[in-house]
Amino acid sequence: MNQPATLVNSWNEWDPLREIVVGIADGACFEPTEPGYRPELRGSGGAFPTGPKPAEMIDRANAQLDGLADLLRSCGVTVRRPEPYDLSAPLRTPTFEVANQYCVVCPRDVMITLGNEIVEATMSRRARYFEYLAYRKLVYEYWDNDPGMVWTVAPKPSMADGMYRQEFWDWPLAKRHREMHSSEFCVTQDEVVFDAADISRFGRDLVVQESMTTNRAGIRWLKRHLEPRGFRVHPVHFPLDFFPSHIDCTFVPLRPGLVLTNPERPLREGEEQMFLRNGWELVEAPQPTTGNDEMPRYCQSSKWLSMNVLSVSPTQVICEEREAPLHELLDKLGFEVLTVPFRDVFEYGGSLHCATWDVNRAGTAEDYFADGYRPLTAGRQAGV
Ligand code: ABU
């Protein structure tokens, strides 16, 4: 008798990759201003555009996304794509309105595979509330064909005005500096809020960044949902990042025992101990080849997209083609470095890790932190 297929299985960021979803730029719009987001033009200023992105911008991004998909296929990986859908119409729900939606380039922000479970994140911004719809056909396919797959949709927040701290955007730098240890950003603590890209997977241990896109209630929900299933959820903080959003330009595990770290965004003092105590090495990424001022005009992400790499296996990493200093470092660390051009994707919210969602990697639930478990009560005492 045929065994039922295991389609959904991914425990970490580095095991050998078998199946992955790569985003598409079709239908993408400029991200609207909303309480949880204030896009700004880089360079000479002016108003940030609204509505659909021009066709030539979309074609350029799609060409690079297709290039990544081709490279992955050449490595023997099955590549899946989301469904395009119309993002341009104004959106009105009982609790909020927004001028248009955004794009489906970055599945990493919305969807996460945790072992045999797919979790759809709550999301934190109005223009991304319904982004999960682009992945529903795929999720149904996994659910229909893999009887062991668990599908979880996290509670949707209201995204009403009261969910946001709108004055956050006007805080002067001195106040941000004073507040850097408080972990209070544009989203308040009243509702469960998280983006999937604030989570980094290390087998049984999940590291979750408190950020503009993930609040303490979101981390509490992840703990309460996942710890009875055998995961351990560890909140982490990067106090020098005044606009933290998504952990994958800050703290990027590459193989058991090795994390690529951001030299401008150190971990909160003490949080490195879990790694050091268990023999992990934290290696600083080199400065990106592009300064913040030279990033593409509509790009809202930082220069640290340089370290937003995608692992094909514990020995093979895909990097953006221009990041030579990072290629050299990874080569010295024993990796085979594959490269693709990806700059035309930057203004859609991310680079290679952001633009993908791995559904299947060979491997099982490993414990890489035998000594590192902090029980839930410790998190509660810390207010998380
Ligand atoms: N979506 C990832 C962006 C993170 C950063 O700008 O550093």
mmCIF file of C-alpha atoms and ligand atoms in Angstrom:
data_model
loop_
_atom_site.group_PDB
_atom_site.id
_atom_site.type_symbol
_atom_site.label_atom_id
_atom_site.label_comp_id
_atom_site.label_asym_id
_atom_site.label_seq_id
_atom_site.Cartn_x
_atom_site.Cartn_y
_atom_site.Cartn_z
ATOM 1 C CA MET A 1 0.000 0.000 0.000
ATOM 2 C CA ASN A 2 1.261 3.537 -0.798
ATOM 3 C CA GLN A 3 2.268 5.584 2.230
ATOM 4 C CA PRO A 4 0.514 8.984 2.408
ATOM 5 C CA ALA A 5 2.879 11.765 1.320
ATOM 6 C CA THR A 6 4.575 14.091 3.797
ATOM 7 C CA LEU A 7 4.444 17.396 1.949
ATOM 8 C CA VAL A 8 4.834 19.796 4.862
ATOM 9 C CA ASN A 9 8.012 19.381 6.914
ATOM 10 C CA SER A 10 10.466 22.152 7.773
ATOM 11 C CA TRP A 11 12.115 22.628 11.162
ATOM 12 C CA ASN A 12 14.845 25.164 10.598
ATOM 13 C CA GLU A 13 16.343 27.636 8.119
ATOM 14 C CA TRP A 14 19.113 25.388 6.718
ATOM 15 C CA ASP A 15 18.169 21.715 6.226
ATOM 16 C CA PRO A 16 18.282 20.452 2.595
ATOM 17 C CA LEU A 17 15.526 22.218 0.714
ATOM 18 C CA ARG A 18 12.907 20.177 -1.156
ATOM 19 C CA GLU A 19 9.947 22.491 -1.789
ATOM 20 C CA ILE A 20 9.601 26.254 -1.583
ATOM 21 C CA VAL A 21 7.178 29.008 -2.558
ATOM 22 C CA VAL A 22 8.678 31.998 -4.410
ATOM 23 C CA GLY A 23 6.626 35.241 -4.467
ATOM 24 C CA ILE A 24 5.333 37.018 -7.579
ATOM 25 C CA ALA A 25 5.136 40.748 -8.326
ATOM 26 C CA ASP A 26 1.949 40.587 -10.447
ATOM 27 C CA GLY A 27 -0.609 43.167 -9.385
ATOM 28 C CA ALA A 28 1.738 44.847 -6.856
ATOM 29 C CA CYS A 29 0.843 48.320 -5.558
ATOM 30 C CA PHE A 30 2.811 50.960 -3.696
ATOM 31 C CA GLU A 31 2.310 50.387 0.005
ATOM 32 C CA PRO A 32 -0.158 52.946 1.366
ATOM 33 C CA THR A 33 0.367 55.201 4.368
ATOM 34 C CA GLU A 34 -1.537 53.750 7.310
ATOM 35 C CA PRO A 35 -1.243 53.851 11.130
ATOM 36 C CA GLY A 36 1.213 50.929 11.125
ATOM 37 C CA TYR A 37 3.334 52.246 8.253
ATOM 38 C CA ARG A 38 4.667 55.450 6.737
ATOM 39 C CA PRO A 39 6.480 54.819 3.453
ATOM 40 C CA GLU A 40 8.969 57.472 2.388
ATOM 41 C CA LEU A 41 10.783 58.159 -0.873
ATOM 42 C CA ARG A 42 14.544 57.822 -0.685
ATOM 43 C CA GLY A 43 16.715 60.601 -2.053
ATOM 44 C CA SER A 44 15.178 63.886 -3.129
ATOM 45 C CA GLY A 45 11.911 63.534 -1.213
ATOM 46 C CA GLY A 46 8.444 64.196 -2.625
ATOM 47 C CA ALA A 47 5.212 62.319 -2.083
ATOM 48 C CA PHE A 48 5.305 58.540 -1.996
ATOM 49 C CA PRO A 49 3.246 57.235 -4.960
ATOM 50 C CA THR A 50 -0.039 55.440 -4.497
ATOM 51 C CA GLY A 51 -1.886 52.732 -6.424
ATOM 52 C CA PRO A 52 -0.544 50.070 -8.810
ATOM 53 C CA LYS A 53 3.181 49.934 -9.572
ATOM 54 C CA PRO A 54 4.125 50.570 -13.233
ATOM 55 C CA ALA A 55 4.217 47.489 -15.467
ATOM 56 C CA GLU A 56 7.944 47.842 -16.228
ATOM 57 C CA MET A 57 8.799 47.804 -12.491
ATOM 58 C CA ILE A 58 6.682 44.694 -12.026
ATOM 59 C CA ASP A 59 8.274 42.994 -15.052
ATOM 60 C CA ARG A 60 11.776 43.719 -13.720
ATOM 61 C CA ALA A 61 10.950 42.255 -10.306
ATOM 62 C CA ASN A 62 9.234 39.225 -11.861
ATOM 63 C CA ALA A 63 12.294 38.549 -14.044
ATOM 64 C CA GLN A 64 14.490 38.363 -10.907
ATOM 65 C CA LEU A 65 11.947 36.296 -8.962
ATOM 66 C CA ASP A 66 11.793 33.895 -11.946
ATOM 67 C CA GLY A 67 15.615 33.812 -11.974
ATOM 68 C CA LEU A 68 15.604 32.719 -8.323
ATOM 69 C CA ALA A 69 12.959 30.085 -9.102
ATOM 70 C CA ASP A 70 15.108 28.748 -11.984
ATOM 71 C CA LEU A 71 18.210 28.586 -9.783
ATOM 72 C CA LEU A 72 16.293 26.684 -7.098
ATOM 73 C CA ARG A 73 14.957 24.229 -9.696
ATOM 74 C CA SER A 74 18.503 23.684 -10.960
ATOM 75 C CA CYS A 75 19.350 22.636 -7.369
ATOM 76 C CA GLY A 76 16.592 19.994 -7.504
ATOM 77 C CA VAL A 77 14.074 22.001 -5.453
ATOM 78 C CA THR A 78 10.348 22.011 -6.301
ATOM 79 C CA VAL A 79 9.213 25.626 -6.716
ATOM 80 C CA ARG A 80 5.624 26.752 -6.235
ATOM 81 C CA ARG A 81 4.130 30.215 -6.840
ATOM 82 C CA PRO A 82 1.185 32.052 -5.225
ATOM 83 C CA GLU A 83 -2.012 33.050 -7.042
ATOM 84 C CA PRO A 84 -2.074 36.581 -8.440
ATOM 85 C CA TYR A 85 -5.047 38.628 -7.292
ATOM 86 C CA ASP A 86 -6.272 42.208 -7.570
ATOM 87 C CA LEU A 87 -4.632 44.356 -4.919
ATOM 88 C CA SER A 88 -5.513 47.753 -6.361
ATOM 89 C CA ALA A 89 -9.054 48.333 -5.081
ATOM 90 C CA PRO A 90 -9.694 50.258 -1.835
ATOM 91 C CA LEU A 91 -10.402 47.906 1.050
ATOM 92 C CA ARG A 92 -13.135 48.414 3.605
ATOM 93 C CA THR A 93 -13.735 46.084 6.586
ATOM 94 C CA PRO A 94 -15.891 46.678 9.699
ATOM 95 C CA THR A 95 -12.835 47.998 11.586
ATOM 96 C CA PHE A 96 -10.602 49.724 9.031
ATOM 97 C CA GLU A 97 -10.243 51.110 5.539
ATOM 98 C CA VAL A 98 -7.121 51.298 3.389
ATOM 99 C CA ALA A 99 -6.490 52.795 -0.059
ATOM 100 C CA ASN A 100 -5.114 49.618 -1.659
ATOM 101 C CA GLN A 101 -3.334 46.390 -0.736
ATOM 102 C CA TYR A 102 0.391 45.811 -1.297
ATOM 103 C CA CYS A 103 1.845 42.756 -3.039
ATOM 104 C CA VAL A 104 2.490 39.009 -2.794
ATOM 105 C CA VAL A 105 6.243 39.138 -3.234
ATOM 106 C CA CYS A 106 7.174 38.193 0.352
ATOM 107 C CA PRO A 107 5.436 35.022 1.525
ATOM 108 C CA ARG A 108 7.945 34.824 4.415
ATOM 109 C CA ASP A 109 6.146 37.664 6.197
ATOM 110 C CA VAL A 110 2.776 35.913 6.102
ATOM 111 C CA MET A 111 3.316 32.149 6.150
ATOM 112 C CA ILE A 112 5.576 29.907 8.244
ATOM 113 C CA THR A 113 6.180 26.167 8.338
ATOM 114 C CA LEU A 114 6.831 24.859 11.845
ATOM 115 C CA GLY A 115 7.513 21.131 11.498
ATOM 116 C CA ASN A 116 4.330 19.656 10.003
ATOM 117 C CA GLU A 117 2.296 22.795 10.723
ATOM 118 C CA ILE A 118 1.619 25.800 8.501
ATOM 119 C CA VAL A 119 0.748 28.942 10.441
ATOM 120 C CA GLU A 120 -0.781 32.012 8.787
ATOM 121 C CA ALA A 121 0.369 35.062 10.744
ATOM 122 C CA THR A 122 -2.011 37.713 12.076
ATOM 123 C CA MET A 123 -0.080 40.407 10.155
ATOM 124 C CA SER A 124 0.358 43.929 11.484
ATOM 125 C CA ARG A 125 -0.574 46.249 8.595
ATOM 126 C CA ARG A 126 -3.932 46.867 6.977
ATOM 127 C CA ALA A 127 -2.634 46.619 3.424
ATOM 128 C CA ARG A 128 -1.376 43.091 4.210
ATOM 129 C CA TYR A 129 -4.420 41.803 6.131
ATOM 130 C CA PHE A 130 -5.723 39.646 3.264
ATOM 131 C CA GLU A 131 -2.365 38.657 1.763
ATOM 132 C CA TYR A 132 -2.889 35.052 2.964
ATOM 133 C CA LEU A 133 -5.517 34.675 0.209
ATOM 134 C CA ALA A 134 -2.767 34.382 -2.414
ATOM 135 C CA TYR A 135 -1.500 31.221 -0.660
ATOM 136 C CA ARG A 136 -4.829 29.541 0.116
ATOM 137 C CA LYS A 137 -4.930 27.396 -3.027
ATOM 138 C CA LEU A 138 -1.486 26.011 -2.157
ATOM 139 C CA VAL A 139 -2.389 25.504 1.499
ATOM 140 C CA TYR A 140 -5.519 23.583 0.507
ATOM 141 C CA GLU A 141 -3.410 21.424 -1.790
ATOM 142 C CA TYR A 142 -1.039 20.568 1.095
ATOM 143 C CA TRP A 143 -3.960 20.011 3.453
ATOM 144 C CA ASP A 144 -5.829 17.766 0.990
ATOM 145 C CA ASN A 145 -2.797 15.644 0.128
ATOM 146 C CA ASP A 146 -0.814 15.454 3.374
ATOM 147 C CA PRO A 147 -2.955 13.962 6.144
ATOM 148 C CA GLY A 148 -0.293 14.773 8.728
ATOM 149 C CA MET A 149 -0.280 18.481 7.920
ATOM 150 C CA VAL A 150 -1.687 20.847 10.559
ATOM 151 C CA TRP A 151 -3.085 24.191 9.396
ATOM 152 C CA THR A 152 -3.407 27.071 11.836
ATOM 153 C CA VAL A 153 -4.743 30.549 11.193
ATOM 154 C CA ALA A 154 -3.677 32.939 13.961
ATOM 155 C CA PRO A 155 -6.366 35.297 15.317
ATOM 156 C CA LYS A 156 -6.888 38.300 13.063
ATOM 157 C CA PRO A 157 -6.482 41.638 14.893
ATOM 158 C CA SER A 158 -8.949 44.488 14.364
ATOM 159 C CA MET A 159 -6.301 46.835 12.861
ATOM 160 C CA ALA A 160 -8.618 49.613 14.069
ATOM 161 C CA ASP A 161 -7.057 53.004 14.882
ATOM 162 C CA GLY A 162 -6.838 52.068 18.574
ATOM 163 C CA MET A 163 -4.477 49.171 17.819
ATOM 164 C CA TYR A 164 -1.756 51.610 16.828
ATOM 165 C CA ARG A 165 0.387 54.201 18.559
ATOM 166 C CA GLN A 166 0.367 56.738 15.740
ATOM 167 C CA GLU A 167 2.630 59.272 17.460
ATOM 168 C CA PHE A 168 5.434 56.658 17.186
ATOM 169 C CA TRP A 169 6.211 57.896 13.687
ATOM 170 C CA ASP A 170 6.914 61.436 14.943
ATOM 171 C CA TRP A 171 9.163 60.537 17.879
ATOM 172 C CA PRO A 172 12.493 62.423 17.663
ATOM 173 C CA LEU A 173 15.651 60.332 17.583
ATOM 174 C CA ALA A 174 16.504 61.244 21.193
ATOM 175 C CA LYS A 175 13.193 59.770 22.365
ATOM 176 C CA ARG A 176 13.752 56.611 20.298
ATOM 177 C CA HIS A 177 17.132 56.283 21.990
ATOM 178 C CA ARG A 178 15.586 56.744 25.450
ATOM 179 C CA GLU A 179 12.858 54.202 24.626
ATOM 180 C CA MET A 180 15.087 51.614 22.981
ATOM 181 C CA HIS A 181 14.803 49.098 25.842
ATOM 182 C CA SER A 182 11.034 49.469 26.269
ATOM 183 C CA SER A 183 10.171 47.614 23.014
ATOM 184 C CA GLU A 184 7.201 49.907 22.423
ATOM 185 C CA PHE A 185 6.666 50.646 18.745
ATOM 186 C CA CYS A 186 3.771 51.599 16.452
ATOM 187 C CA VAL A 187 1.581 48.637 17.514
ATOM 188 C CA THR A 188 0.185 48.611 21.087
ATOM 189 C CA GLN A 189 0.028 45.509 23.299
ATOM 190 C CA ASP A 190 -3.775 45.111 23.374
ATOM 191 C CA GLU A 191 -4.233 42.640 20.520
ATOM 192 C CA VAL A 192 -2.315 39.604 19.278
ATOM 193 C CA VAL A 193 -0.062 40.821 16.447
ATOM 194 C CA PHE A 194 2.791 39.099 14.647
ATOM 195 C CA ASP A 195 4.339 38.831 11.192
ATOM 196 C CA ALA A 196 5.784 35.384 10.454
ATOM 197 C CA ALA A 197 9.139 36.894 9.430
ATOM 198 C CA ASP A 198 9.858 37.908 13.021
ATOM 199 C CA ILE A 199 10.333 34.191 13.783
ATOM 200 C CA SER A 200 13.563 32.303 13.125
ATOM 201 C CA ARG A 201 13.521 28.501 13.340
ATOM 202 C CA PHE A 202 16.175 26.424 15.119
ATOM 203 C CA GLY A 203 14.508 22.987 15.358
ATOM 204 C CA ARG A 204 12.579 22.766 18.632
ATOM 205 C CA ASP A 205 13.565 26.345 19.452
ATOM 206 C CA LEU A 206 11.974 29.380 17.856
ATOM 207 C CA VAL A 207 13.509 32.803 18.279
ATOM 208 C CA VAL A 208 10.961 35.629 17.965
ATOM 209 C CA GLN A 209 11.852 39.292 17.632
ATOM 210 C CA GLU A 210 9.721 41.869 19.453
ATOM 211 C CA SER A 211 9.266 44.569 16.845
ATOM 212 C CA MET A 212 7.036 47.051 15.019
ATOM 213 C CA THR A 213 5.344 44.006 13.459
ATOM 214 C CA THR A 214 5.277 41.601 16.438
ATOM 215 C CA ASN A 215 4.121 42.634 19.896
ATOM 216 C CA ARG A 216 4.298 40.914 23.273
ATOM 217 C CA ALA A 217 0.727 39.617 22.953
ATOM 218 C CA GLY A 218 1.753 38.037 19.626
ATOM 219 C CA ILE A 219 4.693 36.291 21.287
ATOM 220 C CA ARG A 220 2.429 35.155 24.150
ATOM 221 C CA TRP A 221 0.025 33.650 21.591
ATOM 222 C CA LEU A 222 2.910 31.837 19.864
ATOM 223 C CA LYS A 223 4.124 30.450 23.199
ATOM 224 C CA ARG A 224 0.692 29.289 24.283
ATOM 225 C CA HIS A 225 -0.016 27.695 20.908
ATOM 226 C CA LEU A 226 3.379 26.135 20.226
ATOM 227 C CA GLU A 227 4.901 25.162 23.578
ATOM 228 C CA PRO A 228 2.347 22.373 24.245
ATOM 229 C CA ARG A 229 3.419 21.019 20.819
ATOM 230 C CA GLY A 230 7.038 20.712 21.989
ATOM 231 C CA PHE A 231 8.473 24.001 20.683
ATOM 232 C CA ARG A 232 10.275 26.474 22.923
ATOM 233 C CA VAL A 233 9.629 30.116 22.072
ATOM 234 C CA HIS A 234 12.370 32.622 22.951
ATOM 235 C CA PRO A 235 11.663 36.358 22.651
ATOM 236 C CA VAL A 236 14.682 38.355 21.489
ATOM 237 C CA HIS A 237 15.404 42.077 21.193
ATOM 238 C CA PHE A 238 17.778 44.226 19.185
ATOM 239 C CA PRO A 239 17.611 47.553 21.064
ATOM 240 C CA LEU A 240 19.743 49.544 18.611
ATOM 241 C CA ASP A 241 17.295 48.857 15.777
ATOM 242 C CA PHE A 242 14.830 51.731 16.247
ATOM 243 C CA PHE A 243 12.495 50.447 13.496
ATOM 244 C CA PRO A 244 12.706 46.663 13.900
ATOM 245 C CA SER A 245 10.591 44.587 11.531
ATOM 246 C CA HIS A 246 11.411 40.997 10.546
ATOM 247 C CA ILE A 247 14.382 39.175 12.035
ATOM 248 C CA ASP A 248 15.917 37.989 8.756
ATOM 249 C CA CYS A 249 18.124 41.044 8.190
ATOM 250 C CA THR A 250 19.391 40.911 11.753
ATOM 251 C CA PHE A 251 19.916 37.345 12.999
ATOM 252 C CA VAL A 252 20.254 34.654 10.323
ATOM 253 C CA PRO A 253 21.075 31.029 11.228
ATOM 254 C CA LEU A 254 23.066 29.260 8.490
ATOM 255 C CA ARG A 255 23.749 25.800 9.880
ATOM 256 C CA PRO A 256 23.793 24.105 13.302
ATOM 257 C CA GLY A 257 26.116 26.171 15.489
ATOM 258 C CA LEU A 258 26.383 29.266 13.263
ATOM 259 C CA VAL A 259 24.356 32.490 13.109
ATOM 260 C CA LEU A 260 25.134 35.454 10.860
ATOM 261 C CA THR A 261 24.580 38.597 12.945
ATOM 262 C CA ASN A 262 24.120 42.275 12.151
ATOM 263 C CA PRO A 263 27.026 44.337 13.582
ATOM 264 C CA GLU A 264 24.763 47.397 13.966
ATOM 265 C CA ARG A 265 22.018 45.469 15.771
ATOM 266 C CA PRO A 266 23.446 43.498 18.688
ATOM 267 C CA LEU A 267 21.187 41.280 20.805
ATOM 268 C CA ARG A 268 19.972 42.665 24.138
ATOM 269 C CA GLU A 269 22.639 41.912 26.728
ATOM 270 C CA GLY A 270 22.170 38.406 28.087
ATOM 271 C CA GLU A 271 20.128 37.059 25.182
ATOM 272 C CA GLU A 272 23.297 35.823 23.443
ATOM 273 C CA GLN A 273 23.900 33.422 26.351
ATOM 274 C CA MET A 274 21.462 30.784 25.079
ATOM 275 C CA PHE A 275 23.614 30.513 21.948
ATOM 276 C CA LEU A 276 27.062 30.798 23.515
ATOM 277 C CA ARG A 277 26.208 28.328 26.299
ATOM 278 C CA ASN A 278 25.274 25.768 23.657
ATOM 279 C CA GLY A 279 28.405 26.222 21.557
ATOM 280 C CA TRP A 280 26.941 28.414 18.811
ATOM 281 C CA GLU A 281 29.138 30.921 17.030
ATOM 282 C CA LEU A 282 27.725 34.384 16.241
ATOM 283 C CA VAL A 283 29.552 35.769 13.192
ATOM 284 C CA GLU A 284 29.101 39.406 12.148
ATOM 285 C CA ALA A 285 28.069 40.101 8.547
ATOM 286 C CA PRO A 286 30.325 42.522 6.625
ATOM 287 C CA GLN A 287 29.037 45.991 5.716
ATOM 288 C CA PRO A 288 26.632 45.790 2.753
ATOM 289 C CA THR A 289 27.913 47.027 -0.622
ATOM 290 C CA THR A 290 25.060 49.568 -0.808
ATOM 291 C CA GLY A 291 24.557 52.278 1.828
ATOM 292 C CA ASN A 292 21.070 53.105 3.130
ATOM 293 C CA ASP A 293 21.099 56.251 0.937
ATOM 294 C CA GLU A 294 21.790 54.249 -2.228
ATOM 295 C CA MET A 295 19.006 51.689 -1.843
ATOM 296 C CA PRO A 296 16.334 51.722 -4.610
ATOM 297 C CA ARG A 297 14.107 54.828 -4.497
ATOM 298 C CA TYR A 298 10.908 53.117 -3.332
ATOM 299 C CA CYS A 299 12.618 50.546 -1.106
ATOM 300 C CA GLN A 300 11.548 50.797 2.555
ATOM 301 C CA SER A 301 13.970 48.160 3.828
ATOM 302 C CA SER A 302 17.472 48.761 5.143
ATOM 303 C CA LYS A 303 20.836 48.131 3.497
ATOM 304 C CA TRP A 304 20.933 44.931 5.563
ATOM 305 C CA LEU A 305 18.881 43.172 2.897
ATOM 306 C CA SER A 306 22.464 42.136 2.062
ATOM 307 C CA MET A 307 22.242 39.409 4.745
ATOM 308 C CA ASN A 308 18.725 38.233 3.774
ATOM 309 C CA VAL A 309 20.156 35.031 2.288
ATOM 310 C CA LEU A 310 18.400 31.750 1.510
ATOM 311 C CA SER A 311 19.942 28.415 2.490
ATOM 312 C CA VAL A 312 19.560 25.534 0.060
ATOM 313 C CA SER A 313 21.327 23.245 2.536
ATOM 314 C CA PRO A 314 23.738 23.537 5.496
ATOM 315 C CA THR A 315 26.559 23.924 2.938
ATOM 316 C CA GLN A 316 24.925 25.939 0.138
ATOM 317 C CA VAL A 317 23.604 29.508 0.406
ATOM 318 C CA ILE A 318 22.020 31.831 -2.171
ATOM 319 C CA CYS A 319 23.154 35.477 -1.903
ATOM 320 C CA GLU A 320 22.395 38.646 -3.873
ATOM 321 C CA GLU A 321 24.971 38.849 -6.672
ATOM 322 C CA ARG A 322 26.553 42.193 -5.715
ATOM 323 C CA GLU A 323 27.331 41.326 -2.060
ATOM 324 C CA ALA A 324 30.937 40.217 -2.685
ATOM 325 C CA PRO A 325 32.189 40.805 0.903
ATOM 326 C CA LEU A 326 29.462 38.490 2.204
ATOM 327 C CA HIS A 327 30.268 35.908 -0.483
ATOM 328 C CA GLU A 328 33.891 35.951 0.683
ATOM 329 C CA LEU A 329 32.956 35.524 4.331
ATOM 330 C CA LEU A 330 30.591 32.630 3.584
ATOM 331 C CA ASP A 331 33.205 30.998 1.360
ATOM 332 C CA LYS A 332 35.743 31.199 4.227
ATOM 333 C CA LEU A 333 33.154 29.658 6.536
ATOM 334 C CA GLY A 334 32.952 26.663 4.175
ATOM 335 C CA PHE A 335 29.774 27.416 2.221
ATOM 336 C CA GLU A 336 29.225 27.082 -1.494
ATOM 337 C CA VAL A 337 27.836 30.494 -2.474
ATOM 338 C CA LEU A 338 25.285 30.707 -5.301
ATOM 339 C CA THR A 339 24.300 34.162 -6.534
ATOM 340 C CA VAL A 340 21.376 35.809 -8.329
ATOM 341 C CA PRO A 341 20.567 39.444 -9.160
ATOM 342 C CA PHE A 342 17.738 40.565 -6.876
ATOM 343 C CA ARG A 343 17.884 44.387 -6.452
ATOM 344 C CA ASP A 344 14.725 44.949 -8.494
ATOM 345 C CA VAL A 345 12.821 43.004 -5.828
ATOM 346 C CA PHE A 346 14.063 45.177 -2.929
ATOM 347 C CA GLU A 347 11.254 47.709 -3.243
ATOM 348 C CA TYR A 348 8.688 44.971 -2.651
ATOM 349 C CA GLY A 349 9.795 44.514 0.953
ATOM 350 C CA GLY A 350 12.731 42.159 0.978
ATOM 351 C CA SER A 351 15.380 40.007 -0.593
ATOM 352 C CA LEU A 352 15.926 36.264 -1.026
ATOM 353 C CA HIS A 353 14.706 34.986 2.351
ATOM 354 C CA CYS A 354 11.741 37.377 2.469
ATOM 355 C CA ALA A 355 10.603 36.436 -1.050
ATOM 356 C CA THR A 356 10.357 32.738 -0.218
ATOM 357 C CA TRP A 357 8.555 30.357 2.143
ATOM 358 C CA ASP A 358 10.022 26.897 2.548
ATOM 359 C CA VAL A 359 7.397 24.185 2.911
ATOM 360 C CA ASN A 360 9.643 21.142 2.888
ATOM 361 C CA ARG A 361 13.210 20.605 4.025
ATOM 362 C CA ALA A 362 14.686 17.159 4.737
ATOM 363 C CA GLY A 363 15.214 16.719 8.472
ATOM 364 C CA THR A 364 13.465 16.318 11.777
ATOM 365 C CA ALA A 365 12.896 18.152 15.058
ATOM 366 C CA GLU A 366 16.349 18.495 16.604
ATOM 367 C CA ASP A 367 17.268 20.017 19.936
ATOM 368 C CA TYR A 368 20.209 22.374 19.348
ATOM 369 C CA PHE A 369 19.918 23.960 22.807
ATOM 370 C CA ALA A 370 19.782 21.057 25.226
ATOM 371 C CA ASP A 371 20.851 23.398 28.014
ATOM 372 C CA GLY A 372 18.903 26.430 26.885
ATOM 373 C CA TYR A 373 15.270 25.910 27.822
ATOM 374 C CA ARG A 374 13.625 28.850 29.598
ATOM 375 C CA PRO A 375 10.223 27.824 30.951
ATOM 376 C CA LEU A 376 7.102 29.815 30.127
ATOM 377 C CA THR A 377 6.951 31.265 33.652
ATOM 378 C CA ALA A 378 10.285 33.030 33.075
ATOM 379 C CA GLY A 379 8.782 34.733 30.014
ATOM 380 C CA ARG A 380 5.737 35.790 32.021
ATOM 381 C CA GLN A 381 7.913 37.293 34.729
ATOM 382 C CA ALA A 382 9.711 39.255 32.030
ATOM 383 C CA GLY A 383 6.348 40.575 30.845
ATOM 384 C CA VAL A 384 6.260 38.579 27.621
HETATM 385 N N1 ABU B 1 11.563 42.761 5.466
HETATM 386 C C1 ABU B 1 12.844 42.798 6.031
HETATM 387 C C2 ABU B 1 13.368 44.214 6.222
HETATM 388 C C3 ABU B 1 14.291 44.317 7.362
HETATM 389 C C4 ABU B 1 15.198 45.529 7.337
HETATM 390 O O1 ABU B 1 14.885 46.518 6.688
HETATM 391 O O2 ABU B 1 16.274 45.516 7.954
#
